[in-house]
Amino acid sequence: MYLGVDYYPEHWDVSIMEEDMQRIKEMGSNIIRIGEFAWHMMEKNEGVYDFSFFDMVIEKAAYYKLKVMFGTPTATFPGWLAYKYPSILSEDEHKNQRVFGGRRQYCFNSEIYSQYSNKVVEKLVSHYQNEQNIIVWQIDNEFGHEGSDQCFCQHCHRGFQKFLENKYKQIDVLNETYGTIFWGQTYNRFDEIPMPTTTITTHNPTLKLDWARFRCDSINAFAKKQIELVKKLKGKHQQITHNFYGGFFDRAYDQNIMAEHLDFVAYDNYPVWGGVTEPIRPEHIAMTLDYIRGLKSENFWIVEELMGAQGHDIIGYLPRPGQSKMWATQAMAHGCQNMLFFRYRGMTKGAEQFCLGIVDQNNHKGRKYYEVQSFMKGIKEYEDIINSEIMSEIAVLYDFDNIWSWHYQKQSSEFDFTKELLRLYAPFYKYNVNIDVINIKRDFANYKVLIVPVMQIIDEKLASRFEEYAALGGTIIFSYRAGIKDSNNNIYFDKFFPCNIREIAGIRIEETESLLGEKFAEIEGIGKYKDRNGKCETWRDLIILETAEALYKYKDQFYSDNLCITVNQYKKGSVYYIGGGVNAEILDEIALQIILDNKIRHINSPEGLEVYIRDYNNNEWLIMLNHSDKEALFKDCVIEPYGTKLIKL
Ligand SMILES: [Zn+2]
């Protein structure tokens, strides 16, 4: 098991490096990550490469038996490069060029940037291909993060037009697909097509979806080129990874595509960032970890695990004693098997002065140092369990085309895709069920239950996969707006909603309502849910029954004949439809019924106590994680506030 820290030796006087490494080692580390962001140190002047500083660092690290993960430095570039070639700088949607000074502000479609970054990567990897102490290359840093997924420069404009020409071949095909007859937007040539920058009203929905696909392609093309280069030059003992970030559903970047080319996936886990008054909810952190594991359906690394409070200009919540260790243990429970903490010591200068680490500016071994030490010592004892494969009977399915379609047309000001995914994930998380979060393209036939949140794009091919799955006995849970659009982001004609899945859901929808602001729709239970009352926020579909059974209906002067929640027995399977942003209590009860009906392994635990089940050596192991500031009692164990325990059942 690799455990360690992100070090950045170039930030400090070399005279303290010896003591730093000793302390890093003493803490329990066997790896450090270095190099990303240090392009200027490697190429101070154009074409003059010098790796002597890192030669020295790597030699010292080897002396302390610390392996090295080396980051290629292309997420930030030297000032001289931006000065010489301002065209490498990306532009925001208002066509303002992003100036040198922050990070990640290069254009993925800049040929010049590509040439210069490939040169430095080539020199770097060639220099270290035989270095036994470097075991992993990290490509760049957090592709697409912090808005860097978007660029509206001239390179990108031409690239977009080319992308469309390759896709549609003939302009008439594009016109027909987009419906440019509307507002007389018909194009004669591909080079008439705009990027979706500022205009009056809004751009064509299909153009916007294509733009997101183009952005995603641009990032992946840049990344792939670099990965191929490193693959060609690296030593056989060296692996390749990239560190993905949270907030992935908000970016025009499908991380699945890049994950295919990596030896393993790495993640930067920040349950607290910037101006948050409370950490991200436990189920939200859990979902992101399940998503990262789902990128390759394999256990993964975390290369930035938060220890201290974090922020650029605004600092958020201070993790309580033990809380960061608990989050690190939660990550291990969900499939992380090697972990590096961000960062060894907070930097006193520069933009991340307030991204605090294990050691602070006083340079003393304080509480956080001993917390990490105790985590590293403790977790190593369970290495075999941590390395075991995670088995899940439930999958949450997502599709980036669908997410991007929602991103550009929220339909309700209250809509947020991650919130809607969590609305259906959380009730199952509550019962401590293992869940995979995977791309819709993956094979889902072996799961007992599929959770399909707000899947508004369902084409006939996908619908037939759902049909086959349900027919063979699977349970599917759809939520509102399912199947209203085709894969071109156009609304279906001459069919009832939910299109293509109407028969398996056993319902049809003729009218819907966006619930804005504080507006709610009251609902009440029917049959076995009689006397239960709840509400919808954000959206409601006014469901008409066909073959389905009604579970909840609207309590409403005009729509009391319409249903909100239904279930349909389709051949051997069951298809649920949740027609709105239904409150948690109602969804918890339905989730429990689904868990029981499908005989899914689950655990009832006290509020705030997450229990993750791992299977190893024919035994069940429980990793208990107390997310609350109160003591928890479970299975004769007392788990202190923000404490953890691992037991064999
Ligand atoms: Zn650009």
XYZ file of C-alpha atoms and ligand atoms in Angstrom:
650
model
C 0.000 0.000 0.000
C 1.336 3.413 -0.947
C 0.743 6.178 1.590
C 2.315 9.587 1.392
C 2.120 13.301 0.771
C 2.218 15.953 -1.925
C 5.490 17.647 -1.186
C 6.544 20.498 -3.576
C 10.229 20.715 -2.488
C 10.814 23.687 -4.818
C 8.673 25.834 -2.503
C 11.192 25.634 0.344
C 14.818 26.311 1.073
C 16.835 23.180 0.326
C 18.303 23.351 3.834
C 15.056 22.013 5.355
C 14.526 19.194 2.836
C 16.417 16.633 4.888
C 14.280 17.253 7.974
C 11.096 17.302 5.852
C 11.846 13.908 4.364
C 12.694 12.450 7.766
C 9.378 13.647 9.149
C 7.453 12.506 6.080
C 8.998 9.066 6.498
C 8.411 9.001 10.269
C 4.763 9.726 9.668
C 4.441 6.399 7.836
C 4.868 7.509 4.209
C 6.527 5.504 1.480
C 5.768 7.883 -1.418
C 5.824 11.587 -2.295
C 4.291 13.389 -5.250
C 6.376 16.127 -6.862
C 6.815 18.106 -10.062
C 3.408 19.238 -11.306
C 3.392 23.048 -11.711
C 7.226 23.227 -11.921
C 7.682 23.762 -15.674
C 9.714 26.932 -15.170
C 12.184 25.084 -12.931
C 12.703 22.557 -15.715
C 12.885 25.038 -18.607
C 13.824 28.450 -17.253
C 14.546 29.677 -20.757
C 13.176 28.292 -23.987
C 14.834 25.051 -25.010
C 17.220 24.917 -22.015
C 16.171 21.938 -19.912
C 17.523 21.365 -16.433
C 16.307 18.622 -14.099
C 19.179 18.823 -11.619
C 16.994 20.085 -8.769
C 14.650 17.124 -9.117
C 17.602 14.744 -9.541
C 18.683 15.835 -6.079
C 15.151 15.528 -4.624
C 14.700 12.037 -6.060
C 18.064 10.920 -4.723
C 17.195 12.160 -1.250
C 13.762 10.545 -1.443
C 15.421 7.228 -2.373
C 17.669 7.528 0.681
C 14.561 7.783 2.870
C 12.896 4.948 0.958
C 10.249 7.250 -0.438
C 9.012 6.362 -3.922
C 8.073 9.204 -6.255
C 4.960 10.048 -8.243
C 6.049 12.690 -10.755
C 3.528 15.096 -12.293
C 4.087 16.394 -15.809
C 4.118 20.192 -15.381
C 1.711 21.236 -18.131
C -1.163 22.541 -15.974
C 0.854 25.734 -15.502
C 3.317 27.144 -17.982
C 6.251 29.584 -17.810
C 5.672 33.319 -18.156
C 8.060 33.488 -21.108
C 5.856 31.132 -23.108
C 2.712 33.218 -22.569
C 4.688 36.377 -23.342
C 6.047 34.967 -26.565
C 2.795 33.334 -27.688
C -0.257 35.060 -26.148
C -2.416 32.910 -28.434
C -1.951 29.916 -26.080
C -4.149 31.678 -23.516
C -7.775 30.613 -23.431
C -10.771 32.973 -23.667
C -13.927 33.045 -21.557
C -17.435 33.219 -23.019
C -17.273 37.022 -23.143
C -14.165 36.643 -25.320
C -11.911 38.007 -22.583
C -8.514 36.400 -22.712
C -7.439 34.766 -19.456
C -4.123 36.331 -18.530
C -1.011 34.653 -17.213
C -1.180 34.429 -13.416
C -3.612 31.733 -12.325
C -3.446 28.182 -13.598
C -4.941 25.916 -16.235
C -5.523 28.950 -18.510
C -4.155 27.388 -21.686
C -6.260 26.479 -24.725
C -6.508 22.737 -25.406
C -6.671 23.458 -29.133
C -3.553 25.632 -29.306
C -1.078 23.916 -31.613
C 1.747 25.988 -30.108
C 0.848 24.939 -26.568
C 0.664 21.355 -27.647
C 4.154 21.536 -29.214
C 5.798 23.208 -26.212
C 4.126 20.996 -23.619
C 5.022 17.858 -25.560
C 8.646 19.004 -25.733
C 8.998 19.479 -21.981
C 7.196 16.188 -21.278
C 9.430 14.384 -23.756
C 12.606 15.753 -22.139
C 11.316 15.039 -18.622
C 10.184 11.465 -19.183
C 13.253 10.591 -21.265
C 15.449 11.937 -18.472
C 13.772 9.737 -15.867
C 12.755 6.648 -17.841
C 15.353 4.522 -16.022
C 14.834 6.104 -12.610
C 13.686 3.188 -10.474
C 12.430 5.467 -7.725
C 9.800 7.101 -9.956
C 6.939 4.639 -10.129
C 4.063 6.753 -11.449
C 3.659 9.573 -13.959
C 0.724 11.868 -13.315
C -0.424 13.550 -16.531
C -1.004 17.311 -16.098
C -3.324 18.176 -13.179
C -7.140 18.156 -12.912
C -8.064 18.498 -16.607
C -11.114 20.701 -17.110
C -11.248 21.923 -13.514
C -12.065 25.484 -12.454
C -13.723 26.387 -15.760
C -10.733 25.343 -17.863
C -13.045 23.012 -19.790
C -14.314 26.083 -21.678
C -12.436 28.224 -24.178
C -13.977 30.479 -26.821
C -10.844 31.550 -28.712
C -10.384 31.528 -32.480
C -8.596 28.138 -32.449
C -11.577 26.678 -30.669
C -14.065 28.356 -33.005
C -12.366 26.874 -36.071
C -11.973 23.559 -34.255
C -15.699 23.502 -33.464
C -16.666 24.144 -37.098
C -14.337 21.344 -38.184
C -15.784 19.036 -35.527
C -19.275 19.728 -36.906
C -18.164 19.217 -40.487
C -16.627 15.847 -39.588
C -19.769 14.865 -37.769
C -22.477 15.996 -40.210
C -20.496 16.004 -43.495
C -23.135 18.110 -45.254
C -24.497 21.409 -44.017
C -28.069 20.372 -44.881
C -27.804 17.450 -42.495
C -26.761 19.795 -39.707
C -29.575 22.224 -40.561
C -32.130 19.437 -40.479
C -30.783 17.976 -37.208
C -30.619 21.351 -35.464
C -33.926 22.589 -36.811
C -32.271 25.837 -37.937
C -35.424 26.684 -39.864
C -36.451 28.095 -36.479
C -35.676 31.847 -36.301
C -34.252 31.504 -39.807
C -30.858 30.311 -38.600
C -30.179 28.072 -41.614
C -26.459 27.903 -42.488
C -25.004 27.759 -45.994
C -21.496 26.839 -44.830
C -19.914 25.303 -41.730
C -17.785 28.407 -41.177
C -20.934 30.483 -40.576
C -21.654 28.545 -37.375
C -21.043 30.488 -34.129
C -19.808 29.301 -30.763
C -22.459 29.602 -28.029
C -21.078 32.874 -26.610
C -23.183 35.797 -25.436
C -26.227 36.513 -27.597
C -29.788 37.743 -27.077
C -32.083 35.013 -25.708
C -30.348 31.676 -26.162
C -28.580 29.418 -28.650
C -29.930 26.336 -30.394
C -30.083 23.384 -27.913
C -28.435 20.926 -30.338
C -25.631 23.380 -31.037
C -25.058 23.718 -27.290
C -24.927 19.955 -26.775
C -22.509 19.636 -29.693
C -20.391 22.391 -28.143
C -20.116 20.392 -24.878
C -19.159 17.287 -26.875
C -16.536 19.325 -28.732
C -15.091 20.682 -25.472
C -14.893 17.160 -24.098
C -13.179 15.950 -27.284
C -10.693 18.830 -27.120
C -9.586 17.964 -23.580
C -9.379 14.261 -24.289
C -7.424 14.773 -27.507
C -4.860 16.915 -25.663
C -4.653 14.414 -22.802
C -4.398 11.400 -25.087
C -1.492 12.900 -26.999
C 0.416 13.405 -23.769
C -0.457 9.954 -22.450
C 0.770 8.350 -25.673
C 4.008 10.301 -25.477
C 4.650 9.259 -21.868
C 3.718 5.658 -22.699
C 6.284 5.610 -25.486
C 9.113 7.017 -23.368
C 8.566 5.789 -19.804
C 10.259 2.868 -18.085
C 8.391 -0.430 -17.870
C 8.178 -0.103 -14.067
C 6.375 3.250 -14.342
C 2.587 3.589 -14.507
C 0.426 6.436 -15.804
C -2.430 8.172 -14.036
C -4.313 11.448 -13.866
C -5.914 13.131 -10.857
C -9.629 13.783 -11.409
C -11.466 16.384 -9.336
C -14.896 16.628 -7.683
C -17.746 18.624 -9.257
C -17.317 16.483 -12.406
C -20.995 16.661 -13.385
C -20.687 20.437 -13.795
C -18.014 20.281 -16.511
C -18.017 19.609 -20.258
C -15.658 16.719 -19.715
C -16.522 13.038 -19.629
C -13.734 11.539 -17.517
C -14.617 7.989 -18.606
C -12.946 8.516 -21.978
C -9.581 9.431 -20.504
C -9.793 6.797 -17.775
C -9.623 4.095 -20.473
C -6.074 5.173 -21.337
C -4.749 5.256 -17.761
C -3.184 2.424 -15.765
C -5.297 3.511 -12.810
C -7.553 6.392 -11.891
C -6.586 8.926 -9.223
C -8.846 11.388 -7.426
C -8.480 14.576 -5.390
C -10.833 14.261 -2.419
C -11.933 17.538 -0.816
C -14.950 17.172 1.482
C -14.341 20.827 2.378
C -13.317 23.598 0.024
C -13.471 27.397 -0.042
C -16.376 29.131 1.610
C -18.399 26.161 2.841
C -19.820 26.442 6.347
C -20.304 22.670 6.591
C -18.545 19.805 4.833
C -20.142 18.181 1.795
C -22.821 15.735 2.986
C -21.523 12.208 3.770
C -23.660 10.633 1.022
C -22.320 13.174 -1.466
C -18.701 12.304 -0.613
C -19.614 8.611 -0.838
C -21.247 9.080 -4.256
C -18.168 10.840 -5.664
C -15.957 7.971 -4.480
C -18.329 5.439 -6.052
C -18.234 7.456 -9.279
C -14.408 7.481 -9.318
C -14.326 3.716 -8.703
C -16.840 3.353 -11.525
C -14.589 5.069 -14.105
C -12.655 1.829 -14.561
C -14.730 -0.385 -12.252
C -11.573 -0.834 -10.230
C -10.116 0.394 -6.985
C -8.294 3.697 -7.339
C -5.770 6.079 -5.769
C -6.346 9.365 -4.029
C -3.433 11.693 -4.660
C -4.848 14.699 -2.824
C -6.658 13.832 0.389
C -7.602 16.869 2.402
C -6.096 17.332 5.856
C -6.409 21.019 6.730
C -8.916 23.788 5.997
C -8.812 24.914 2.370
C -9.472 27.920 0.204
C -7.942 30.387 -2.199
C -9.433 33.692 -1.012
C -12.192 32.437 1.298
C -11.503 29.652 3.778
C -14.243 27.221 4.725
C -15.087 24.880 7.581
C -12.231 23.636 9.765
C -12.260 19.815 9.838
C -12.698 18.738 13.464
C -10.078 16.559 15.182
C -10.392 13.083 13.684
C -12.708 14.178 10.882
C -10.090 14.195 8.109
C -8.884 10.769 9.229
C -12.489 9.551 9.086
C -12.851 10.934 5.523
C -9.605 9.190 4.547
C -10.969 5.940 5.983
C -14.284 6.473 4.172
C -12.345 6.815 0.910
C -10.528 3.548 1.629
C -13.871 1.881 2.386
C -15.203 2.954 -1.027
C -12.241 1.621 -3.018
C -9.213 3.874 -2.607
C -6.194 1.643 -2.067
C -3.253 4.068 -2.125
C -3.418 7.583 -0.709
C -1.401 10.801 -0.648
C -2.408 13.724 1.539
C -2.515 17.302 0.287
C -0.128 18.665 1.263
C 2.846 18.065 3.551
C 3.120 21.720 4.542
C 0.983 24.737 3.634
C 2.883 27.273 1.533
C 3.394 30.726 3.055
C 3.527 32.486 -0.320
C 1.502 32.292 -3.515
C -2.145 31.681 -4.388
C -2.617 28.707 -2.046
C -1.464 30.360 1.193
C -4.709 29.198 2.778
C -4.680 25.618 1.490
C -3.468 24.207 4.745
C -1.687 20.903 4.996
C -0.426 18.417 7.551
C 2.155 20.824 8.934
C 1.406 24.557 9.137
C 3.606 27.659 8.837
C 4.970 27.118 12.373
C 6.665 24.007 10.976
C 5.870 21.990 14.096
C 4.476 18.490 14.230
C 1.002 19.314 15.533
C -2.338 17.506 15.848
C -2.764 16.997 12.103
C 0.668 15.386 11.769
C -0.152 12.825 14.451
C -3.625 12.274 12.972
C -2.103 11.322 9.611
C 0.506 9.171 11.356
C -2.185 7.285 13.232
C -4.225 6.833 10.015
C -1.244 5.460 8.083
C -0.238 3.084 10.864
C -3.805 1.845 11.351
C -4.882 1.361 7.741
C -1.822 -0.670 6.725
C -2.995 -3.483 8.992
C -6.062 -3.905 6.787
C -4.324 -3.784 3.423
C -5.827 -7.046 2.142
C -9.334 -5.900 2.947
C -8.717 -2.486 1.386
C -7.396 -4.147 -1.790
C -10.364 -6.491 -2.147
C -12.871 -6.017 -4.953
C -16.090 -4.185 -4.113
C -19.291 -5.985 -5.048
C -22.441 -3.935 -5.632
C -25.947 -5.057 -6.475
C -27.195 -1.565 -7.295
C -25.941 0.811 -9.980
C -26.676 4.474 -10.519
C -26.485 5.251 -14.243
C -25.511 8.595 -15.733
C -24.784 9.855 -19.224
C -22.819 13.040 -19.930
C -24.909 13.954 -23.003
C -27.944 13.949 -20.728
C -26.128 15.956 -18.039
C -24.995 18.557 -20.599
C -28.489 18.760 -22.027
C -29.769 19.620 -18.517
C -26.885 22.018 -17.948
C -27.997 24.201 -20.855
C -31.743 23.919 -20.180
C -32.456 23.510 -16.487
C -36.200 23.898 -17.064
C -36.582 24.719 -13.369
C -34.373 27.303 -11.661
C -34.135 24.829 -8.784
C -32.679 22.048 -10.937
C -29.230 20.686 -10.204
C -28.166 17.362 -11.704
C -25.962 16.269 -8.794
C -28.787 17.067 -6.361
C -31.206 14.931 -8.393
C -28.749 12.048 -8.587
C -28.221 12.269 -4.832
C -31.974 12.407 -4.259
C -32.142 8.798 -5.487
C -28.690 7.681 -4.241
C -29.142 8.890 -0.651
C -32.073 6.588 0.348
C -29.991 3.519 -0.567
C -26.848 4.962 1.048
C -28.890 5.355 4.231
C -29.267 1.561 4.402
C -25.538 1.075 3.835
C -25.953 -0.674 0.510
C -22.875 -0.880 -1.758
C -23.616 1.157 -4.882
C -21.736 1.558 -8.179
C -22.049 4.871 -10.033
C -21.372 4.127 -13.697
C -21.691 5.465 -17.202
C -24.802 4.353 -19.081
C -22.652 2.748 -21.804
C -21.440 0.097 -19.365
C -23.010 -3.314 -19.164
C -25.635 -3.184 -16.408
C -27.238 -6.594 -16.917
C -25.899 -8.142 -13.700
C -27.176 -5.569 -11.244
C -30.373 -6.234 -9.338
C -31.439 -2.592 -9.321
C -30.749 0.330 -11.654
C -31.209 3.904 -10.493
C -31.646 6.206 -13.492
C -32.014 9.832 -12.354
C -33.582 12.453 -14.655
C -32.527 10.682 -17.870
C -34.218 13.034 -20.322
C -32.255 11.677 -23.307
C -33.335 8.104 -23.976
C -32.956 6.882 -27.540
C -34.477 3.679 -28.868
C -31.300 1.678 -28.403
C -31.004 2.595 -24.733
C -34.729 2.003 -24.244
C -34.394 -1.501 -25.639
C -31.559 -2.225 -23.168
C -33.868 -1.103 -20.353
C -36.683 -3.220 -21.777
C -34.523 -6.328 -21.894
C -33.190 -5.702 -18.385
C -36.685 -5.278 -16.902
C -38.101 -8.218 -18.861
C -35.487 -10.492 -17.322
C -36.418 -9.449 -13.785
C -34.462 -6.267 -13.062
C -35.796 -3.308 -11.102
C -35.404 0.179 -12.594
C -36.098 3.488 -10.892
C -36.585 6.409 -13.251
C -37.157 9.938 -12.080
C -38.911 12.851 -13.740
C -38.496 14.062 -17.347
C -37.289 10.600 -18.416
C -37.302 10.051 -22.176
C -38.416 13.455 -23.394
C -35.498 13.922 -25.833
C -33.553 12.081 -28.518
C -29.768 11.914 -28.750
C -29.710 15.145 -30.792
C -31.268 16.970 -27.832
C -34.545 17.389 -29.722
C -37.950 16.648 -28.208
C -39.723 13.562 -29.533
C -42.640 14.054 -31.922
C -45.825 12.018 -32.044
C -45.181 9.947 -28.935
C -46.260 10.282 -25.314
C -43.734 10.952 -22.540
C -41.863 9.069 -21.191
C -40.932 8.250 -24.795
C -39.500 4.824 -25.583
C -39.991 3.626 -21.980
C -43.733 4.293 -21.786
C -44.583 0.612 -22.026
C -42.135 -0.626 -19.397
C -43.099 2.210 -17.032
C -46.800 1.575 -17.729
C -47.652 5.285 -17.677
C -47.996 8.346 -19.881
C -47.448 12.009 -19.167
C -49.309 14.769 -20.956
C -48.661 17.745 -18.678
C -45.837 18.784 -16.403
C -44.976 21.730 -14.155
C -41.751 23.413 -13.153
C -41.803 24.191 -9.425
C -39.756 27.314 -8.881
C -38.454 28.890 -5.707
C -40.468 27.946 -2.656
C -43.258 26.377 -4.696
C -44.116 22.804 -3.695
C -46.691 20.257 -4.785
C -48.258 18.178 -2.028
C -48.593 14.429 -2.526
C -50.347 11.635 -0.619
C -49.900 7.884 -0.504
C -52.250 5.279 -1.974
C -52.716 1.611 -1.021
C -49.905 0.443 1.223
C -48.659 4.023 1.467
C -52.062 5.365 2.547
C -51.880 8.133 5.172
C -48.370 9.127 4.087
C -48.022 12.753 3.028
C -45.146 14.415 1.276
C -44.166 17.000 -1.269
C -42.353 17.622 -4.534
C -39.942 20.428 -5.229
C -38.223 21.534 -8.471
C -40.515 19.644 -10.880
C -43.618 17.509 -11.233
C -44.787 15.190 -13.983
C -48.570 14.706 -13.934
C -48.683 10.963 -14.491
C -51.628 9.114 -16.080
C -51.800 5.402 -15.289
C -51.796 2.808 -18.045
C -50.692 -0.543 -16.648
C -48.759 0.678 -13.599
C -49.829 0.700 -9.958
C -50.243 4.058 -8.224
C -48.142 4.679 -5.108
C -48.525 8.452 -4.598
C -50.873 11.000 -6.117
C -51.093 14.782 -6.083
C -53.191 16.424 -3.369
C -54.408 19.162 -5.576
C -57.615 20.956 -6.602
C -56.940 20.355 -10.310
C -54.601 17.390 -10.545
C -55.756 14.940 -7.890
C -56.361 12.349 -10.639
C -52.691 12.483 -11.610
C -50.030 10.347 -10.000
C -46.600 11.316 -8.740
C -45.050 7.910 -8.018
C -45.872 4.623 -9.759
C -44.525 1.114 -10.156
C -45.171 -1.173 -13.095
C -44.685 -4.922 -13.213
C -43.147 -5.442 -16.619
C -42.695 -9.124 -17.449
C -40.391 -10.400 -14.680
C -39.215 -6.949 -13.557
C -40.420 -3.794 -11.820
C -40.197 -0.251 -13.136
C -40.622 2.664 -10.732
C -41.257 6.202 -11.898
C -40.679 9.079 -9.439
C -42.460 11.988 -11.116
C -40.926 14.894 -9.200
C -38.414 16.137 -6.660
C -39.942 14.034 -3.899
C -38.889 14.478 -0.248
C -36.443 12.091 1.417
C -38.786 10.362 3.911
C -40.989 9.018 1.124
C -38.046 7.898 -1.002
C -36.394 6.213 2.026
C -39.448 4.018 2.517
C -39.641 3.098 -1.169
C -35.897 2.348 -1.245
C -36.247 -0.009 1.719
C -39.070 -1.847 -0.054
C -36.886 -2.241 -3.164
C -33.970 -3.474 -1.025
C -36.208 -6.066 0.678
C -37.941 -7.167 -2.549
C -34.567 -7.742 -4.207
C -32.908 -9.286 -1.140
C -30.082 -6.761 -1.276
C -27.510 -6.843 1.490
C -28.017 -3.853 3.757
C -27.483 -2.639 7.300
C -29.585 -0.414 9.536
C -27.269 1.933 11.376
C -27.807 4.916 13.672
C -28.181 8.353 12.089
C -24.791 9.709 10.975
C -23.027 6.334 11.143
C -22.038 4.986 7.739
C -21.206 1.278 7.632
C -19.476 0.019 4.511
C -19.347 -3.712 3.862
C -16.203 -5.277 2.361
C -15.798 -8.953 1.540
C -12.468 -10.629 2.050
C -11.481 -14.239 2.538
C -15.101 -15.388 2.874
C -15.684 -12.912 5.674
C -17.679 -9.719 5.849
C -15.821 -6.746 7.234
C -17.622 -3.639 8.412
C -15.940 -0.255 8.152
C -17.803 2.058 10.521
C -17.558 5.786 9.914
C -19.073 8.243 12.337
C -19.942 11.380 10.362
C -21.500 13.052 13.401
C -20.213 14.993 16.393
C -22.039 12.546 18.712
C -20.841 9.188 19.953
C -22.418 6.264 18.060
C -23.219 2.787 19.352
C -23.325 -0.123 16.924
C -22.653 -3.885 17.209
C -21.328 -3.461 20.757
C -18.856 -0.848 19.532
C -18.657 2.719 20.727
C -17.533 4.966 17.898
C -16.419 8.375 19.080
C -17.455 11.589 17.279
C -15.837 11.512 13.807
C -14.288 8.175 14.762
C -13.868 4.993 12.728
C -13.795 1.261 13.494
C -13.190 -1.787 11.363
C -14.530 -5.143 12.529
C -14.960 -8.641 11.150
C -18.532 -9.899 11.351
Zn -9.325 27.902 -27.311
